[in-house]
C-alpha cells in the first residue's frame, strides 16, 4: 500500500546523519450503535437541531446513573479481537476530570488502568504495528462560536448532541516511520472496522479521527525524541500533510540548535500548517479515579469466544486469498480488498460462474468508481455476456448502469435494446469499406505510416455500428488498408 511519493522517512541532515521519524497513532472511532454510551439517547445525524438528543444522564444532572451500552462494548471487543488483542477478564471505567464548557459533567467517563483490551497488532504494508490498547469512552459536546465583528459582540453556544456518544480509542505503539505509513495505517484500520461491522468509520462525519504523535531522532538512536501530538485530524489527506509539515518543522528546530516542546498542536487546513494549541497534559493532571457509578465489568469468556468465532474473514486474509486463489494483480487486490462490499461482490460473481480476472476488471474499472453495486448474479451474467461475445464492452457498460438502477438482469436489458455483437466477417467487411471511403485522409495517413490514424477510423466504425465486434473490425480495417 505504501508509495514512495512524499515519504519523509529519510531526511538528509546537515550533520550527525539521517533523521528517523517516529509516529504513534491514537484513533478515535465511533462504534456502530443506535444509542449513546451510557444513556438511551439516539445518536442522531450530523446536522440535527442542537440539543435535541440529550437527557439527564448525558447532561450530567445530579442523581442519575450511567449504564454501559452493550452494543458499544461488543463493537469494542470485536475490534480488539480483530486486532489480535488480549481481552483481560476484568475491565472498568474511570473518570477523567477536566473542566471545559463542552463537558457538562466536568469529567469524561473513559478507561484508565484496566482497558477493555491490550497488546494487539495491525500489519500495514509489511510492517507490524503494535496496538497498545483499545478502550471505550464517551465523546464531548461541541462549541459553536458566533460573532459580530462590527459590534464586537461574540457569543458561544454549546450543542450537547454528541456528548456521551460512544468512542473507541485505538492506541498504537510508536511503530510507524513515515507520513505514508501513518496514512496507510489509518486506511487499513478503517477497512478493518468496516469489514467487521464495528463502525462506518466515515471521517467526514466525524466517526473516525486520527491523532498522531510525532518525534524525530538520529537514525540508529534508540532513544525517543520529544514528541508533539496533532489533534482531531479528520481526513487521510490532512493526516499525511500534517505529519509531513510537523516532521519538517521539528527538523528545522533541531538543526538550528533549538528544542521541540512537548505540546498538543492543531492542523490548519486553510494555512496548511500545524499550530500550537496547549502544552501537553499528563495523566496526573486528570486526577483519574474509578467511576463509582459503574461496577467493574467481568467479561464472560464464552461471549468473547462467540464474538471471535463470529468475525468475518479479515481484510489481510482476504487479500492473500485473492492473490493465492485467483492470481489477481496487486492493483486490483488493493481496490477490491479495501471494501467488504466489493470483495463480497467479487466472491459472489465468481461463485456464480464468471471468470475471476474479468470480474475483477469490471469491479475495478466500473463498479468501484461509480459506487453503485449490482447484485453478484447480475454482474456474473454481464461478464459472461461480454466474454462469450454476445454484447460489446461498450454495450455492457450501459447495460450495467441500467441493471443497477432497475435491478433487472443484464440478459433481459440487452435483449430489450437489441444489443448483440456482430462478429460476422462478411457483414463487417461492408462496414469497414464504408468507413475507409468516408475517411480518405485518415486512411491515407495510416497507409503513410501514421499508425494512430487507426483510432479515428475505429471511432467512426463504432459510431456507425456500436454492435460491431471491435477485434474483428480492427483486423478487417488492417487487412483492407494493408
Ligand atoms: Zn442522554
Coordinates of C-alpha atoms and ligand atoms in Angstrom, one line a residue:
X1 CA 0.0 0.0 0.0
X2 CA 2.9 2.3 0.7
X3 CA 4.1 4.5 -2.0
X4 CA 7.4 6.4 -2.0
X5 CA 5.9 9.8 -3.0
X6 CA 6.3 12.4 -0.3
X7 CA 7.8 9.8 2.0
X8 CA 9.6 11.6 4.8
X9 CA 11.3 8.5 6.3
X10 CA 14.8 9.6 5.5
X11 CA 15.6 13.2 5.8
X12 CA 19.2 14.2 5.0
X13 CA 20.5 16.1 8.0
X14 CA 23.2 18.7 7.7
X15 CA 25.3 17.0 10.3
X16 CA 25.0 14.0 12.5
X17 CA 23.5 11.7 10.0
X18 CA 20.0 10.9 8.9
X19 CA 16.8 11.7 10.8
X20 CA 14.4 8.9 11.6
X21 CA 10.7 9.7 12.0
X22 CA 8.8 8.0 14.9
X23 CA 5.0 8.1 14.9
X24 CA 2.4 6.6 17.2
X25 CA -1.3 6.9 16.5
X26 CA -4.4 7.4 18.6
X27 CA -7.5 6.9 16.6
X28 CA -11.0 7.7 17.9
X29 CA -13.8 5.7 16.3
X30 CA -17.5 5.9 16.8
X31 CA -18.8 2.3 17.1
X32 CA -22.0 1.5 15.2
X33 CA -24.7 1.8 17.9
X34 CA -28.2 3.3 17.9
X35 CA -27.9 5.0 21.3
X36 CA -25.2 6.8 23.4
X37 CA -22.6 5.2 25.6
X38 CA -24.4 5.5 29.0
X39 CA -28.0 6.5 28.3
X40 CA -30.8 5.8 25.8
X41 CA -30.4 9.0 23.7
X42 CA -30.3 8.5 20.0
X43 CA -27.0 9.1 18.2
X44 CA -28.8 11.3 15.6
X45 CA -27.4 12.6 12.4
X46 CA -24.9 15.3 11.6
X47 CA -26.9 18.5 11.1
X48 CA -29.7 17.6 13.6
X49 CA -31.0 20.7 15.6
X50 CA -28.7 21.3 18.5
X51 CA -29.5 19.8 21.9
X52 CA -32.3 17.5 20.6
X53 CA -30.6 14.3 21.7
X54 CA -30.0 14.9 25.3
X55 CA -31.2 13.6 28.7
X56 CA -30.5 13.9 32.4
X57 CA -27.6 11.3 32.1
X58 CA -25.7 12.9 29.2
X59 CA -26.3 16.4 30.6
X60 CA -24.7 15.3 33.8
X61 CA -27.5 16.3 36.1
X62 CA -27.2 15.1 39.7
X63 CA -28.6 11.8 40.9
X64 CA -28.5 9.9 37.6
X65 CA -26.8 6.6 36.9
X66 CA -24.9 5.8 33.7
X67 CA -25.5 2.3 32.2
X68 CA -22.9 0.9 29.7
X69 CA -24.2 0.3 26.2
X70 CA -23.8 -3.4 25.4
X71 CA -23.6 -2.8 21.6
X72 CA -20.7 -0.4 22.1
X73 CA -18.9 -2.9 24.4
X74 CA -19.4 -5.6 21.7
X75 CA -18.1 -3.4 18.9
X76 CA -15.0 -2.6 21.0
X77 CA -14.4 -6.2 21.8
X78 CA -14.8 -7.2 18.2
X79 CA -12.3 -4.6 17.1
X80 CA -9.9 -5.7 19.8
X81 CA -10.2 -9.4 18.7
X82 CA -9.7 -8.4 15.0
X83 CA -6.5 -6.6 16.1
X84 CA -5.3 -9.7 17.9
X85 CA -5.6 -8.1 21.3
X86 CA -5.8 -9.8 24.7
X87 CA -9.1 -9.3 26.5
X88 CA -8.5 -9.2 30.2
X89 CA -11.1 -10.9 32.4
X90 CA -11.9 -7.6 34.2
X91 CA -12.3 -4.1 32.9
X92 CA -13.5 -0.9 34.5
X93 CA -14.4 2.6 33.6
X94 CA -12.7 5.7 35.2
X95 CA -13.4 9.4 35.4
X96 CA -11.0 11.7 33.6
X97 CA -11.6 15.0 35.3
X98 CA -11.2 18.4 33.5
X99 CA -13.3 21.5 33.1
X100 CA -14.4 22.6 29.7
X101 CA -17.7 24.1 28.5
X102 CA -18.4 21.2 26.2
X103 CA -18.2 18.7 29.0
X104 CA -21.3 19.2 31.2
X105 CA -20.3 16.6 33.8
X106 CA -16.9 18.1 34.5
X107 CA -15.4 14.7 33.7
X108 CA -15.4 12.2 30.9
X109 CA -16.0 8.6 31.5
X110 CA -13.1 6.7 30.0
X111 CA -10.8 3.8 30.8
X112 CA -7.5 4.2 32.6
X113 CA -5.6 1.3 34.0
X114 CA -7.9 -1.6 33.1
X115 CA -8.8 -1.1 29.5
X116 CA -11.1 -3.4 27.6
X117 CA -8.1 -4.9 25.6
X118 CA -4.3 -4.7 25.3
X119 CA -1.3 -5.9 23.2
X120 CA -2.6 -6.4 19.6
X121 CA -1.2 -5.5 16.2
X122 CA -2.1 -4.4 12.7
X123 CA 0.1 -5.3 9.7
X124 CA 0.4 -2.4 7.3
X125 CA 2.5 -2.8 4.1
X126 CA 4.7 -5.4 5.6
X127 CA 5.2 -3.6 8.9
X128 CA 3.8 -5.0 12.1
X129 CA 2.4 -2.0 14.1
X130 CA 1.8 -3.0 17.7
X131 CA -1.5 -1.9 19.3
X132 CA -1.1 -0.9 22.9
X133 CA -4.8 -0.9 23.8
X134 CA -8.4 -0.5 22.6
X135 CA -10.7 1.1 25.1
X136 CA -14.1 2.7 25.4
X137 CA -15.1 6.2 26.4
X138 CA -17.6 8.9 25.6
X139 CA -17.4 11.9 23.3
X140 CA -17.9 15.5 24.4
X141 CA -20.3 18.2 23.1
X142 CA -19.4 20.8 20.6
X143 CA -18.9 24.6 21.0
X144 CA -20.2 26.9 18.3
X145 CA -18.8 30.4 18.3
X146 CA -20.9 33.0 16.6
X147 CA -19.8 36.6 16.4
X148 CA -20.4 40.0 15.1
X149 CA -17.2 41.8 14.3
X150 CA -18.8 45.2 13.8
X151 CA -20.4 45.4 17.3
X152 CA -17.6 43.3 18.9
X153 CA -20.4 41.1 20.2
X154 CA -19.3 37.5 20.5
X155 CA -21.4 34.6 21.7
X156 CA -20.6 31.0 22.2
X157 CA -23.2 28.2 22.2
X158 CA -22.9 24.6 23.1
X159 CA -24.5 21.6 21.3
X160 CA -24.6 18.5 23.5
X161 CA -25.9 16.1 20.9
X162 CA -22.6 14.4 20.7
X163 CA -22.0 14.5 24.5
X164 CA -22.0 10.9 25.6
X165 CA -21.7 9.4 22.1
X166 CA -19.6 6.2 22.4
X167 CA -16.0 6.3 21.2
X168 CA -13.4 3.6 20.9
X169 CA -9.8 4.7 21.3
X170 CA -7.3 2.6 19.4
X171 CA -3.7 3.4 20.6
X172 CA -0.7 2.1 18.7
X173 CA 2.9 1.9 19.8
X174 CA 5.3 4.4 18.1
X175 CA 6.0 1.9 15.3
X176 CA 5.2 4.0 12.2
X177 CA 8.2 5.5 10.4
X178 CA 6.7 7.9 7.8
X179 CA 3.7 10.0 6.8
X180 CA 2.9 7.4 4.2
X181 CA 2.9 4.6 6.7
X182 CA 0.7 6.6 9.1
X183 CA -1.9 7.3 6.4
X184 CA -1.8 3.6 5.2
X185 CA -2.3 2.5 8.8
X186 CA -5.4 4.7 9.2
X187 CA -6.8 3.4 5.9
X188 CA -6.2 -0.2 6.8
X189 CA -7.8 0.4 10.2
X190 CA -10.9 1.9 8.5
X191 CA -11.1 -1.1 6.2
X192 CA -10.9 -3.5 9.2
X193 CA -13.6 -1.6 11.2
X194 CA -16.0 -1.6 8.2
X195 CA -15.3 -5.3 7.4
X196 CA -16.2 -6.4 10.9
X197 CA -19.1 -4.0 11.1
X198 CA -17.8 -2.3 14.2
X199 CA -18.1 1.2 12.7
X200 CA -18.9 3.0 9.5
X201 CA -15.7 5.0 10.2
X202 CA -16.6 7.9 8.0
X203 CA -14.0 10.6 8.7
X204 CA -16.1 13.4 7.1
X205 CA -18.9 12.6 9.5
X206 CA -16.5 12.7 12.5
X207 CA -16.9 8.9 13.0
X208 CA -13.1 8.5 12.9
X209 CA -10.5 11.0 14.0
X210 CA -6.7 10.5 14.0
X211 CA -4.3 11.9 16.4
X212 CA -0.7 11.1 15.5
X213 CA 2.2 11.8 17.9
X214 CA 5.4 12.6 16.1
X215 CA 9.0 12.9 17.0
X216 CA 12.3 12.6 15.1
X217 CA 15.7 11.2 16.2
X218 CA 19.0 10.4 14.6
X219 CA 18.9 7.1 12.8
X220 CA 20.5 4.4 14.9
X221 CA 19.5 6.1 18.1
X222 CA 17.2 4.0 20.4
X223 CA 16.0 7.0 22.5
X224 CA 12.8 8.7 21.5
X225 CA 12.9 12.4 20.7
X226 CA 10.4 14.9 22.2
X227 CA 7.0 14.4 20.6
X228 CA 4.2 16.6 19.6
X229 CA 0.6 15.4 19.3
X230 CA -1.7 16.6 16.5
X231 CA -5.4 16.7 17.5
X232 CA -8.5 15.7 15.6
X233 CA -7.3 15.1 12.1
X234 CA -10.3 14.3 10.0
X235 CA -9.1 13.1 6.6
X236 CA -6.4 10.9 5.3
X237 CA -5.0 13.7 3.2
X238 CA -4.8 16.1 6.1
X239 CA -3.2 13.4 8.2
X240 CA -0.5 12.9 5.6
X241 CA 0.2 16.6 5.1
X242 CA 0.1 17.5 8.7
X243 CA 2.7 14.8 9.5
X244 CA 5.0 16.0 6.6
X245 CA 4.7 19.5 7.9
X246 CA 5.4 18.6 11.5
X247 CA 8.4 16.5 10.7
X248 CA 9.9 19.3 8.7
X249 CA 9.2 21.8 11.5
X250 CA 10.9 19.6 14.1
X251 CA 13.9 19.0 11.8
X252 CA 14.4 22.7 11.3
X253 CA 14.2 23.4 15.0
X254 CA 16.7 20.7 15.9
X255 CA 19.1 21.6 13.2
X256 CA 19.1 25.2 14.3
X257 CA 20.0 24.1 17.8
X258 CA 16.6 24.7 19.3
X259 CA 14.4 22.2 21.1
X260 CA 11.0 20.7 20.3
X261 CA 8.4 21.5 23.0
X262 CA 6.1 18.7 24.1
X263 CA 2.7 20.0 23.2
X264 CA -0.6 19.5 21.5
X265 CA -0.9 21.1 18.1
X266 CA -3.7 21.6 15.6
X267 CA -3.7 21.4 11.9
X268 CA -4.9 24.4 9.8
X269 CA -6.4 23.2 6.5
X270 CA -6.5 26.8 5.2
X271 CA -2.9 27.6 6.0
X272 CA -1.6 24.0 5.6
X273 CA 0.4 24.2 8.8
X274 CA 0.3 23.0 12.4
X275 CA 0.0 25.4 15.2
X276 CA 0.4 25.2 19.0
X277 CA -2.8 24.7 21.0
X278 CA -1.7 23.9 24.5
X279 CA 1.1 22.3 26.4
X280 CA 0.7 18.6 26.8
X281 CA -1.2 17.4 29.8
X282 CA 0.0 14.4 31.7
X283 CA -2.2 11.6 33.3
X284 CA -1.8 13.1 36.7
X285 CA -3.4 16.4 35.5
X286 CA -6.7 14.5 35.1
X287 CA -7.0 13.0 38.6
X288 CA -8.3 9.7 37.2
X289 CA -10.3 7.6 39.6
X290 CA -12.6 4.6 39.2
X291 CA -16.1 5.6 38.1
X292 CA -18.1 4.9 41.3
X293 CA -21.5 4.6 39.4
X294 CA -20.5 1.7 37.2
X295 CA -19.3 -1.6 38.7
X296 CA -16.2 -3.2 37.1
X297 CA -17.2 -5.5 34.2
X298 CA -16.4 -9.2 34.2
X299 CA -16.2 -10.2 30.6
X300 CA -17.7 -13.6 30.0
X301 CA -15.3 -15.9 28.2
X302 CA -18.0 -17.7 26.3
X303 CA -19.3 -14.4 25.0
X304 CA -15.7 -13.4 23.9
X305 CA -15.3 -16.7 22.1
X306 CA -18.7 -16.3 20.4
X307 CA -17.6 -12.8 19.2
X308 CA -14.3 -14.2 18.0
X309 CA -16.0 -17.0 16.0
X310 CA -18.4 -14.5 14.5
X311 CA -15.7 -12.4 13.0
X312 CA -15.8 -12.4 9.2
X313 CA -12.7 -13.0 7.0
X314 CA -10.3 -10.2 7.9
X315 CA -9.0 -7.9 5.1
X316 CA -5.4 -9.1 5.2
X317 CA -6.5 -12.8 4.9
X318 CA -8.9 -11.9 2.2
X319 CA -6.3 -10.1 0.2
X320 CA -3.9 -13.0 0.5
X321 CA -6.7 -15.3 -0.7
X322 CA -7.5 -13.1 -3.8
X323 CA -3.8 -13.4 -4.8
X324 CA -3.4 -17.1 -4.0
X325 CA -6.7 -18.4 -5.5
X326 CA -7.2 -16.0 -8.4
X327 CA -3.7 -14.6 -9.1
X328 CA -5.2 -11.1 -9.3
X329 CA -2.8 -8.3 -9.8
X330 CA -1.9 -6.2 -6.7
X331 CA -3.6 -3.2 -8.1
X332 CA -6.9 -5.0 -8.3
X333 CA -6.5 -6.6 -4.9
X334 CA -5.8 -3.2 -3.3
X335 CA -9.2 -1.9 -4.6
X336 CA -11.3 -5.0 -4.1
X337 CA -9.7 -5.9 -0.7
X338 CA -10.2 -2.4 0.7
X339 CA -14.0 -2.6 0.7
X340 CA -16.0 -5.5 2.1
X341 CA -18.9 -4.9 -0.2
X342 CA -16.7 -5.0 -3.3
X343 CA -14.9 -8.1 -2.0
X344 CA -18.2 -9.9 -1.3
X345 CA -19.4 -8.9 -4.8
X346 CA -16.3 -10.3 -6.3
X347 CA -16.6 -13.6 -4.4
X348 CA -20.3 -13.8 -5.3
X349 CA -19.8 -13.2 -9.0
X350 CA -17.0 -15.7 -9.2
X351 CA -19.1 -18.3 -7.3
X352 CA -21.9 -17.7 -9.9
X353 CA -19.5 -18.9 -12.6
X354 CA -18.0 -15.7 -14.1
X355 CA -14.2 -15.7 -14.8
X356 CA -12.3 -14.1 -11.9
X357 CA -10.0 -11.8 -13.9
X358 CA -12.9 -10.3 -15.9
X359 CA -15.0 -9.9 -12.7
X360 CA -12.1 -8.0 -11.1
X361 CA -11.7 -5.8 -14.1
X362 CA -15.3 -4.8 -14.1
X363 CA -15.3 -4.1 -10.4
X364 CA -12.1 -2.0 -10.5
X365 CA -13.0 -0.1 -13.8
X366 CA -16.7 0.3 -13.5
X367 CA -18.3 -0.7 -10.2
X368 CA -15.8 0.9 -7.7
X369 CA -15.7 4.3 -9.4
X370 CA -19.5 4.5 -9.7
X371 CA -20.0 3.5 -6.1
X372 CA -23.2 1.6 -7.2
X373 CA -23.2 -2.1 -6.7
X374 CA -25.1 -4.6 -8.9
X375 CA -26.1 -8.0 -7.5
X376 CA -23.4 -10.7 -7.8
X377 CA -25.7 -12.7 -10.1
X378 CA -26.2 -9.8 -12.4
X379 CA -22.5 -8.9 -12.6
X380 CA -21.7 -12.5 -13.3
X381 CA -24.2 -12.6 -16.1
X382 CA -22.9 -9.3 -17.6
X383 CA -19.3 -10.6 -17.6
X384 CA -20.4 -13.8 -19.3
X385 CA -22.3 -11.9 -22.0
X386 CA -19.2 -9.9 -22.8
X387 CA -16.8 -12.8 -22.6
X388 CA -18.8 -15.1 -24.9
X389 CA -19.1 -12.3 -27.4
X390 CA -22.9 -11.7 -27.1
X391 CA -22.5 -8.0 -26.4
X392 CA -19.7 -5.5 -26.7
X393 CA -18.0 -3.9 -23.8
X394 CA -19.5 -0.5 -24.6
X395 CA -23.0 -2.0 -24.7
X396 CA -22.2 -3.8 -21.4
X397 CA -21.4 -0.6 -19.7
X398 CA -24.8 0.8 -20.5
X399 CA -26.5 -2.5 -19.5
X400 CA -24.7 -2.4 -16.2
X401 CA -25.9 1.1 -15.3
X402 CA -29.5 0.1 -16.2
X403 CA -29.3 -3.1 -14.3
X404 CA -28.0 -1.3 -11.2
X405 CA -30.9 1.2 -11.5
X406 CA -33.7 -1.2 -12.2
X407 CA -32.4 -4.5 -10.7
X408 CA -33.3 -6.3 -13.9
X409 CA -31.0 -8.9 -15.4
X410 CA -28.4 -7.9 -18.0
X411 CA -29.7 -10.5 -20.4
X412 CA -33.2 -9.0 -20.3
X413 CA -31.9 -5.5 -20.8
X414 CA -29.6 -6.5 -23.6
X415 CA -32.4 -8.3 -25.4
X416 CA -34.8 -5.4 -25.0
X417 CA -32.3 -3.0 -26.5
X418 CA -31.5 -5.4 -29.3
X419 CA -27.9 -5.4 -28.1
X420 CA -25.8 -8.0 -29.8
X421 CA -22.3 -8.2 -31.1
X422 CA -21.7 -8.7 -34.8
X423 CA -18.7 -10.8 -35.5
X424 CA -19.6 -11.9 -38.9
X425 CA -16.8 -11.0 -41.3
X426 CA -18.9 -10.5 -44.5
X427 CA -21.2 -8.2 -42.6
X428 CA -18.4 -6.2 -41.1
X429 CA -16.4 -6.0 -44.4
X430 CA -19.1 -3.9 -45.9
X431 CA -19.0 -1.6 -42.9
X432 CA -15.1 -1.3 -42.9
X433 CA -15.1 -0.4 -46.6
X434 CA -17.7 2.3 -46.0
X435 CA -15.6 3.7 -43.1
X436 CA -12.4 3.8 -45.3
X437 CA -14.4 5.6 -48.1
X438 CA -15.8 8.2 -45.7
X439 CA -12.4 9.0 -44.1
X440 CA -9.9 9.3 -47.0
X441 CA -7.5 11.4 -45.1
X442 CA -7.2 9.1 -42.1
X443 CA -6.9 6.1 -44.5
X444 CA -4.1 7.8 -46.4
X445 CA -2.3 8.8 -43.2
X446 CA -2.5 5.2 -41.9
X447 CA -1.1 3.9 -45.2
X448 CA 1.6 6.5 -45.0
X449 CA 2.8 5.1 -41.7
X450 CA 0.8 7.2 -39.1
X451 CA -0.5 4.3 -37.0
X452 CA -2.6 6.4 -34.7
X453 CA -4.9 7.3 -37.6
X454 CA -6.5 3.9 -36.9
X455 CA -8.1 5.4 -33.9
X456 CA -10.2 7.8 -36.0
X457 CA -11.2 5.0 -38.3
X458 CA -12.3 2.8 -35.4
X459 CA -14.1 5.6 -33.7
X460 CA -16.2 6.2 -36.9
X461 CA -16.8 2.5 -37.2
X462 CA -18.1 2.2 -33.6
X463 CA -20.3 5.2 -34.2
X464 CA -21.9 3.6 -37.2
X465 CA -22.2 0.2 -35.7
X466 CA -21.9 0.0 -31.9
X467 CA -22.6 -3.7 -32.0
X468 CA -19.6 -4.5 -34.2
X469 CA -17.0 -6.8 -32.6
X470 CA -14.1 -4.4 -32.2
X471 CA -11.4 -7.0 -32.6
X472 CA -12.8 -8.4 -35.8
X473 CA -13.5 -5.0 -37.2
X474 CA -10.0 -3.8 -36.4
X475 CA -8.5 -6.8 -38.2
X476 CA -10.6 -6.1 -41.3
X477 CA -9.6 -2.5 -41.4
X478 CA -5.9 -3.5 -41.2
X479 CA -6.4 -6.0 -44.0
X480 CA -8.2 -3.6 -46.2
X481 CA -5.6 -0.8 -45.6
X482 CA -2.6 -3.1 -45.8
Ligands
LIG1 ZN1 -28.8 11.1 27.1

